Coordinates of C-alpha atoms and ligand atoms in Angstrom, one line a residue:
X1 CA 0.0 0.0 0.0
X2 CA 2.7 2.1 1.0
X3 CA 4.4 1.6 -1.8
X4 CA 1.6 2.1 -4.1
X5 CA 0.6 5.4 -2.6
X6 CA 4.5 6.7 -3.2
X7 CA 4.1 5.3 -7.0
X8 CA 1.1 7.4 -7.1
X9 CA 2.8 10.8 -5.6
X10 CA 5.6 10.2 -7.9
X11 CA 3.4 10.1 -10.8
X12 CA 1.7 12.9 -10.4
X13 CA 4.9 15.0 -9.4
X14 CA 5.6 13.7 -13.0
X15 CA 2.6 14.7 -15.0
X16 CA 3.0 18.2 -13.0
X17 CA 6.4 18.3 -14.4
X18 CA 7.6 19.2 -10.7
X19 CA 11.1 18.1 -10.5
X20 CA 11.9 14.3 -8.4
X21 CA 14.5 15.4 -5.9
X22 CA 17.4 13.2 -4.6
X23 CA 15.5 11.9 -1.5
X24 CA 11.9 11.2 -3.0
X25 CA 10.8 8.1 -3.8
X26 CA 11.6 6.9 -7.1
X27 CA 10.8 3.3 -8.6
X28 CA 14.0 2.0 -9.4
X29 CA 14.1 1.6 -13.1
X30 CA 13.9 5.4 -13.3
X31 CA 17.0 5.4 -10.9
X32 CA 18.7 2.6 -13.0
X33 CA 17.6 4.6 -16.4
X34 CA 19.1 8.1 -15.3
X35 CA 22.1 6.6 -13.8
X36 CA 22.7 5.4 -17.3
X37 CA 22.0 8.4 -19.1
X38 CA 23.4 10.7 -17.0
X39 CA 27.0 8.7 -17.1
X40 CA 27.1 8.1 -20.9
X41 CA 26.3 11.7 -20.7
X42 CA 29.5 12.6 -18.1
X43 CA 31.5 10.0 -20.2
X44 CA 30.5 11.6 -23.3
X45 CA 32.0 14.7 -21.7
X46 CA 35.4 13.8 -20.6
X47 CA 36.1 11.5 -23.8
X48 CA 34.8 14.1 -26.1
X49 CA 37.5 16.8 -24.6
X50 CA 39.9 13.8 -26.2
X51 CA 39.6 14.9 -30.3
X52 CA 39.9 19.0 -29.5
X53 CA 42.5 18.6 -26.6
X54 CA 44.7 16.9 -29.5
X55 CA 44.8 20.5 -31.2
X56 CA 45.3 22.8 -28.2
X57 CA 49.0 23.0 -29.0
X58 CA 48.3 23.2 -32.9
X59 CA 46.1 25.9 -33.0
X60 CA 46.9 28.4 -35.2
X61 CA 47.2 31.6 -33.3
X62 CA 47.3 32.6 -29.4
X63 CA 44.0 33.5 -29.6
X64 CA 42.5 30.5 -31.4
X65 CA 44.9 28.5 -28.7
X66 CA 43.0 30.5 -25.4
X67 CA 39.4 29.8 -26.8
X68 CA 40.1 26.4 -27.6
X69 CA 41.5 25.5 -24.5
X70 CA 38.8 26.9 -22.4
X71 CA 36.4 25.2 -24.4
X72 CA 38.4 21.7 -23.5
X73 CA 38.3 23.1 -20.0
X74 CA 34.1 23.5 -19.9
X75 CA 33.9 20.1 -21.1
X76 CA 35.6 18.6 -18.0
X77 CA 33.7 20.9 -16.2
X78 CA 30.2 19.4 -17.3
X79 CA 31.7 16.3 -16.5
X80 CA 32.1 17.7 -13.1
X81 CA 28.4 18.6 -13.2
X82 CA 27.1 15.2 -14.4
X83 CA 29.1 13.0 -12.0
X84 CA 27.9 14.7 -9.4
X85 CA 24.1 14.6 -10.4
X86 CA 24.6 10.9 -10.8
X87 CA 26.1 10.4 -7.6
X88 CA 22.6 11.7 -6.1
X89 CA 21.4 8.4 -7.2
X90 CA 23.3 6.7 -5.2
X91 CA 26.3 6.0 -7.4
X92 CA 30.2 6.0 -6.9
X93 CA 32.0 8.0 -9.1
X94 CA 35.1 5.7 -9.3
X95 CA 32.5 3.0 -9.7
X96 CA 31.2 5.0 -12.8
X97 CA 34.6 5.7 -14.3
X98 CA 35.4 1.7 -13.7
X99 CA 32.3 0.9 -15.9
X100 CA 33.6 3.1 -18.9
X101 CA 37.2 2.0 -18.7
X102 CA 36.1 -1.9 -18.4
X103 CA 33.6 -1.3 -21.9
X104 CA 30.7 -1.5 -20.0
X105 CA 29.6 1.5 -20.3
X106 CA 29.0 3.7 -23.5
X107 CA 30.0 7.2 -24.3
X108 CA 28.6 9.2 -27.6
X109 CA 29.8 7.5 -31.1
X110 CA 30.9 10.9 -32.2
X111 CA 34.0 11.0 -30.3
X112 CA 35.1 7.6 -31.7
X113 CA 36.4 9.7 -35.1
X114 CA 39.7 11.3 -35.9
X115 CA 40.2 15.4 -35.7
X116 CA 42.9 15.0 -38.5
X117 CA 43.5 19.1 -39.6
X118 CA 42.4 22.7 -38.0
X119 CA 38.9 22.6 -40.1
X120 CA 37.8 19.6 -37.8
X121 CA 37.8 21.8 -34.4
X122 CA 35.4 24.1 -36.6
X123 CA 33.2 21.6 -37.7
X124 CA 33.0 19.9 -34.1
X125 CA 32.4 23.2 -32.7
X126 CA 29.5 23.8 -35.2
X127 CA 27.9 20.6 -35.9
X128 CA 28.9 18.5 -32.8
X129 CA 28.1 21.2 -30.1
X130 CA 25.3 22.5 -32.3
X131 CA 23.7 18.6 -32.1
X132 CA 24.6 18.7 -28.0
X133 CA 22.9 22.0 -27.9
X134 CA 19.5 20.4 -29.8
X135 CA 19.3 17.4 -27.7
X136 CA 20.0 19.2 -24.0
X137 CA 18.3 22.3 -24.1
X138 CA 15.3 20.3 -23.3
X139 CA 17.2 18.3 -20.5
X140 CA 16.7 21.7 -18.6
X141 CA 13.2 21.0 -18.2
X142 CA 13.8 17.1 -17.7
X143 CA 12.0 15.5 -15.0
X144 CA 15.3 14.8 -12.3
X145 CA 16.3 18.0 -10.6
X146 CA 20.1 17.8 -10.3
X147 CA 20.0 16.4 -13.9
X148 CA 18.0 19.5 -15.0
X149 CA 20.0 22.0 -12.8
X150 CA 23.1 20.9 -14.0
X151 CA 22.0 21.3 -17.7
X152 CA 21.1 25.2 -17.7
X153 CA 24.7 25.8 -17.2
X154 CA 26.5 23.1 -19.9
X155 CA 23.8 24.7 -22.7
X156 CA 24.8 28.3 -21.9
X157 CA 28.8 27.1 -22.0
X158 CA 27.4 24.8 -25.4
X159 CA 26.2 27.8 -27.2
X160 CA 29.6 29.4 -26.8
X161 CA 31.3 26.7 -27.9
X162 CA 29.0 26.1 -31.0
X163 CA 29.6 29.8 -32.1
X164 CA 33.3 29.6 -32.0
X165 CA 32.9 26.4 -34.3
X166 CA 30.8 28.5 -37.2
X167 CA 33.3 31.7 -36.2
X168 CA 36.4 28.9 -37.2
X169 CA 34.3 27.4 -40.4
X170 CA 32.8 30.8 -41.7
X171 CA 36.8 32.0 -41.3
X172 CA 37.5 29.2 -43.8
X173 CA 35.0 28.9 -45.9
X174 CA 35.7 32.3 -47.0
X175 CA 39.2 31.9 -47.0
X176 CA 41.2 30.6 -49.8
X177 CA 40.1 28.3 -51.9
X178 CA 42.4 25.5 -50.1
X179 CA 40.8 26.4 -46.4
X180 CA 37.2 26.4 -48.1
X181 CA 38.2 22.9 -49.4
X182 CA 39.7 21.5 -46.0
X183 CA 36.0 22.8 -44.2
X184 CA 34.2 21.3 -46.8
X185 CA 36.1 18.1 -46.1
X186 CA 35.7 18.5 -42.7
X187 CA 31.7 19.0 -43.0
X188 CA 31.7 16.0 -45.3
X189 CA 33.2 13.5 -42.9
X190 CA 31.6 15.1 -39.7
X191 CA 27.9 15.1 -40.9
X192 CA 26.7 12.3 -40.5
X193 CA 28.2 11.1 -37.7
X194 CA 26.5 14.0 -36.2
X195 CA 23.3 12.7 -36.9
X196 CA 24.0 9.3 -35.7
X197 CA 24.8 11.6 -32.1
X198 CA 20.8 11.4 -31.6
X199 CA 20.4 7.7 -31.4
X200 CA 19.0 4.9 -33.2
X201 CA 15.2 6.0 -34.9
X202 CA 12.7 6.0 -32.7
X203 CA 11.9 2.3 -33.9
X204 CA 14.7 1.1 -32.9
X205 CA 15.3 2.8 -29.7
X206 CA 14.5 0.7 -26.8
X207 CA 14.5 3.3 -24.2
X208 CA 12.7 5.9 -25.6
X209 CA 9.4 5.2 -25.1
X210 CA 9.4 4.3 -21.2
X211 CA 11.8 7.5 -21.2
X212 CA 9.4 9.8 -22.7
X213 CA 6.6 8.8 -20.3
X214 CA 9.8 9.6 -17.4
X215 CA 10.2 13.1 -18.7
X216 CA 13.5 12.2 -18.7
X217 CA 13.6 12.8 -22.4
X218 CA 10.8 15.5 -23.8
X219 CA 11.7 14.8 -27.4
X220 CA 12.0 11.9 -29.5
X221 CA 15.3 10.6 -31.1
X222 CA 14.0 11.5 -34.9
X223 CA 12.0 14.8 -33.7
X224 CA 15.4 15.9 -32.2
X225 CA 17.6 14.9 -35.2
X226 CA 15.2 16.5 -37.9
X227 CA 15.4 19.5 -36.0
X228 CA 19.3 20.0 -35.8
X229 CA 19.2 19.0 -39.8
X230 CA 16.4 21.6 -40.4
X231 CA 18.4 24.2 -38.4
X232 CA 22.0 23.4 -39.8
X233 CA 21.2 23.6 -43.5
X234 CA 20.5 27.0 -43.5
X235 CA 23.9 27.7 -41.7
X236 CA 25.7 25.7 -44.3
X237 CA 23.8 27.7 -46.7
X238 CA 25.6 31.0 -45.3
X239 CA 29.7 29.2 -44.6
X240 CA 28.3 28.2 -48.8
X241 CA 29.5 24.6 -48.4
X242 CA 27.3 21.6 -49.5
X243 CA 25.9 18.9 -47.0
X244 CA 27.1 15.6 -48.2
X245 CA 23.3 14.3 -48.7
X246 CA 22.1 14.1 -52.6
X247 CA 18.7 13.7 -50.9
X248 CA 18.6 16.3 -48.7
X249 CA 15.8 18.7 -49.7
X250 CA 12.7 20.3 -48.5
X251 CA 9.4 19.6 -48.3
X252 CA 7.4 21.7 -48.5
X253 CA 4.2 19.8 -47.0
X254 CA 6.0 18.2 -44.3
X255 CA 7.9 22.0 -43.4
X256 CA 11.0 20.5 -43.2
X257 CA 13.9 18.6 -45.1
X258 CA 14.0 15.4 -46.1
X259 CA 17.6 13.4 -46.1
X260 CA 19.3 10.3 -47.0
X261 CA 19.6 6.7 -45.4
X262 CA 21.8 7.0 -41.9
X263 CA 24.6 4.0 -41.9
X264 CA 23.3 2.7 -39.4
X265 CA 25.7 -0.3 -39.7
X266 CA 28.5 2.0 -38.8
X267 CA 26.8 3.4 -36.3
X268 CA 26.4 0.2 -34.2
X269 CA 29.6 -0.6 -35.1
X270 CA 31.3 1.9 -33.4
X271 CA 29.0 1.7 -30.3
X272 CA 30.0 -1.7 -29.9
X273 CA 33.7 -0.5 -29.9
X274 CA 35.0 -0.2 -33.4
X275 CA 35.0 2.9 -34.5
X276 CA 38.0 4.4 -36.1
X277 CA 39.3 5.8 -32.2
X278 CA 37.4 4.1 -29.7
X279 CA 40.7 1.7 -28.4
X280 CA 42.8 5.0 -28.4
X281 CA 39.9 7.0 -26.4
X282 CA 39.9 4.2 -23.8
X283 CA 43.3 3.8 -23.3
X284 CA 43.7 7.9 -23.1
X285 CA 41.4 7.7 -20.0
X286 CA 42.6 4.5 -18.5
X287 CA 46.6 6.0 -18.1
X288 CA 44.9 10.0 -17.4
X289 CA 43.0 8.3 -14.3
X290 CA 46.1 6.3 -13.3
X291 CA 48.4 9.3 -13.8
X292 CA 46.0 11.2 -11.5
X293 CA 45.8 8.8 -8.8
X294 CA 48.5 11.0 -6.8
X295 CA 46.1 14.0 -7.1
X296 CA 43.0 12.3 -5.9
X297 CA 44.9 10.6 -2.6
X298 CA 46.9 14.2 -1.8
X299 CA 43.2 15.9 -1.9
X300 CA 41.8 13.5 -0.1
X301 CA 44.7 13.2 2.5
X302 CA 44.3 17.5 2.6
X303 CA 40.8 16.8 3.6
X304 CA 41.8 14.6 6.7
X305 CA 44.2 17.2 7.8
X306 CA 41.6 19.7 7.9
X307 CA 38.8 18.0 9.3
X308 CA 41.3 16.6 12.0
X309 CA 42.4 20.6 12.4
X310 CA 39.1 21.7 13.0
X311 CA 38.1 18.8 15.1
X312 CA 41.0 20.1 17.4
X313 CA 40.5 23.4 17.2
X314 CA 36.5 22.2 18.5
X315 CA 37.7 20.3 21.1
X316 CA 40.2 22.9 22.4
Ligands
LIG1 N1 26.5 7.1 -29.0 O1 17.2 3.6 -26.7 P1 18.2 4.6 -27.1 C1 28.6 16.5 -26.1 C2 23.0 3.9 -27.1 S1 28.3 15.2 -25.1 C3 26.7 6.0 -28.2 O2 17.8 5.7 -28.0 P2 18.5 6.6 -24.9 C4 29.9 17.1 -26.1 C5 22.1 4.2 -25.8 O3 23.0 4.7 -24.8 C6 27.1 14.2 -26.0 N2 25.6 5.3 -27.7 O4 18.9 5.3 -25.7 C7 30.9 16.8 -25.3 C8 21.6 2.8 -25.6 O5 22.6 2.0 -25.1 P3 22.5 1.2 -23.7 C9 26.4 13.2 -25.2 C10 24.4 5.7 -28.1 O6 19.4 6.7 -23.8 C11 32.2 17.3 -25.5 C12 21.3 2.3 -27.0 O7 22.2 3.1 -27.9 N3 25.0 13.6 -25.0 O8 27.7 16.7 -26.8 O9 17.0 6.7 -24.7 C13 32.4 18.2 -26.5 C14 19.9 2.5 -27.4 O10 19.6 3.9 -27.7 C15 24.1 6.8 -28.9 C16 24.3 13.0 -24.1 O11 24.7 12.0 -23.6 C17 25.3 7.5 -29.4 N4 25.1 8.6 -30.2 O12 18.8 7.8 -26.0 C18 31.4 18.6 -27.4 C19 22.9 13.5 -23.9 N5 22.8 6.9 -29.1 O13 22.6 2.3 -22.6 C20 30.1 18.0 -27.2 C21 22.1 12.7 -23.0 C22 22.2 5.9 -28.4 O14 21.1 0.5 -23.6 N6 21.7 11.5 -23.5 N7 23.2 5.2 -27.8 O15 23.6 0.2 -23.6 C23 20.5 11.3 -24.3 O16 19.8 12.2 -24.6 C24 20.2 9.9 -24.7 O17 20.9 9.0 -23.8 C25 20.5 9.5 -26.2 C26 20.1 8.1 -26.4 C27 19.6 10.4 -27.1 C28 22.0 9.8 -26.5

């Protein structure tokens, strides 16, 4: 009874779209599901800072080198952010970190691809943050609090990050002919992996549907993805570079474009670990948490010390 009365409460706290709190009650496949969305998100984060952080030394100016690596240094921050909201759930941190290193855990396909010349940090900034932005500006208004509360803060730092992408690719694209060739390279091998960012279609997304009723997701894979397409096209049509997609074009009845087949083979491919990068990204964060095993033990160590100080000083 008591049980059932709690299911209730939290389903009406649901439909109200007020926000579930650490210490409500919560069934426990909506505790299992955001643990596993919010640390593929986290992971997403700190893998994804993996591809630009390769080009933080390359950049081409001082400038170019101080926005980049600020941008690298907001993704580790939303990492921050997302950790913690998981560890509301009840979750360990190292246990999280374990699960990614060990392949258990997945992280966002995109990340999985080469950033091979300087056009690349445009087109990630542009297309990859501009896809991030789509899919978490309505994780603000998502059902779990510290999920939602952490998200208003990673769009606003997003929404830099995507401009300084279209500032980098409108830079080239008007450029010489051979930097409007390497960003139209880069948009041709970064599209459609950008797509494949939102997720299997809706029919073959197996989470989606108990999700949706959640609030955890507001949007549907495909309603998300049309909308990033239907918003980039227009931008590609101002940088005057073509979208790799003979099919894309719009229609008029539907009010928005139509496009071409995903490869959806390649997408599962690299989800299951064989992308182009995904043994490199792995083994990047396996030696960068064992490299930083020092740092953790000398914080936590400092935090002995001072809790020891002040019991003194209490007990004095
Ligand atoms: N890559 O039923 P589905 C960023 C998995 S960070 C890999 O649709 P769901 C940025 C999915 O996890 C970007 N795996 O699942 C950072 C599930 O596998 P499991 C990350 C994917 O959860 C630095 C299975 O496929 N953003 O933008 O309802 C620099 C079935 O899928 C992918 C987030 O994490 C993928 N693309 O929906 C710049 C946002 N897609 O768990 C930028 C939060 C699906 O059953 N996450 N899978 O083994 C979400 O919104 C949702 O989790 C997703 C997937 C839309 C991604």
């Amino acid at each position: 009874m008591e049980e059932q009365n709690m299911m209730q409460r939290f389903d009406d706290y649901v439909a109200d779209n007020k926000k579930i709190e650490p210490k409500d009650w919560m069934p426990d496949a909506y505790r299992k599901t955001l643990i596993r969305q919010i640390s593929q998100h986290a992971h997403s984060e700190i893998v994804g800072m993996l591809p630009e952080g390769n080009w933080i030394t390359r950049a081409p100016s001082l400038k170019r080198k101080a926005i980049l690596l600020a941008k690298v240094q907001d993704e580790a921050g939303h990492g921050l952010y997302l950790y913690s909201a998981a560890e509301t759930l009840g979750v360990e941190r190292d246990e999280l970190l374990e699960e990614l290193h060990d392949g258990r855990a997945k992280y966002s396909s995109i990340f999985n691809y080469p950033t091979i010349n300087w056009a690349d940090i445009g087109a990630i900034g542009w297309l990859v943050d501009g896809a991030a932005i789509m899919n978490q500006v309505p994780l603000c208004k998502c059902s779990y609090g510290p999920y939602a509360r952490a998200m208003v803060r990673v769009c606003k730092e997003e929404s830099f990050h995507q401009r300084q992408g279209f500032q980098i690719m409108l830079n080239m694209a008007k450029g010489t002919p051979e930097q409007k060739q390497m960003a139209q390279d880069a948009l041709n091998r970064w599209w459609w992996p950008s797509l494949m960012m939102f997720g299997p279609t809706d029919a073959n997304s197996p989470h989606s549907a108990q999700s949706m009723k959640w609030k955890i997701k507001l949007f549907s894979n495909d309603e998300l993805r049309q909308r990033f397409i239907d918003m980039t096209v227009p931008q590609a049509e101002v940088l005057g570079l073509t979208i790799p997609d003979p099919d894309l074009k719009w229609n008029e009845e539907r009010g928005h474009y139509d496009f071409g087949e995903i490869n959806w083979d390649e997408f599962y491919n690299v989800i299951k670990g064989n992308g182009p990068c995904n043994k490199q990204r792995i083994e990047t964060r396996r030696k960068a948490y064992d490299n930083g095993a020092w740092v953790r033990e000398a914080a936590v160590a400092h935090a002995e010390k001072r809790a020891a100080r002040r019991n003194e000083t209490a007990a004095a």
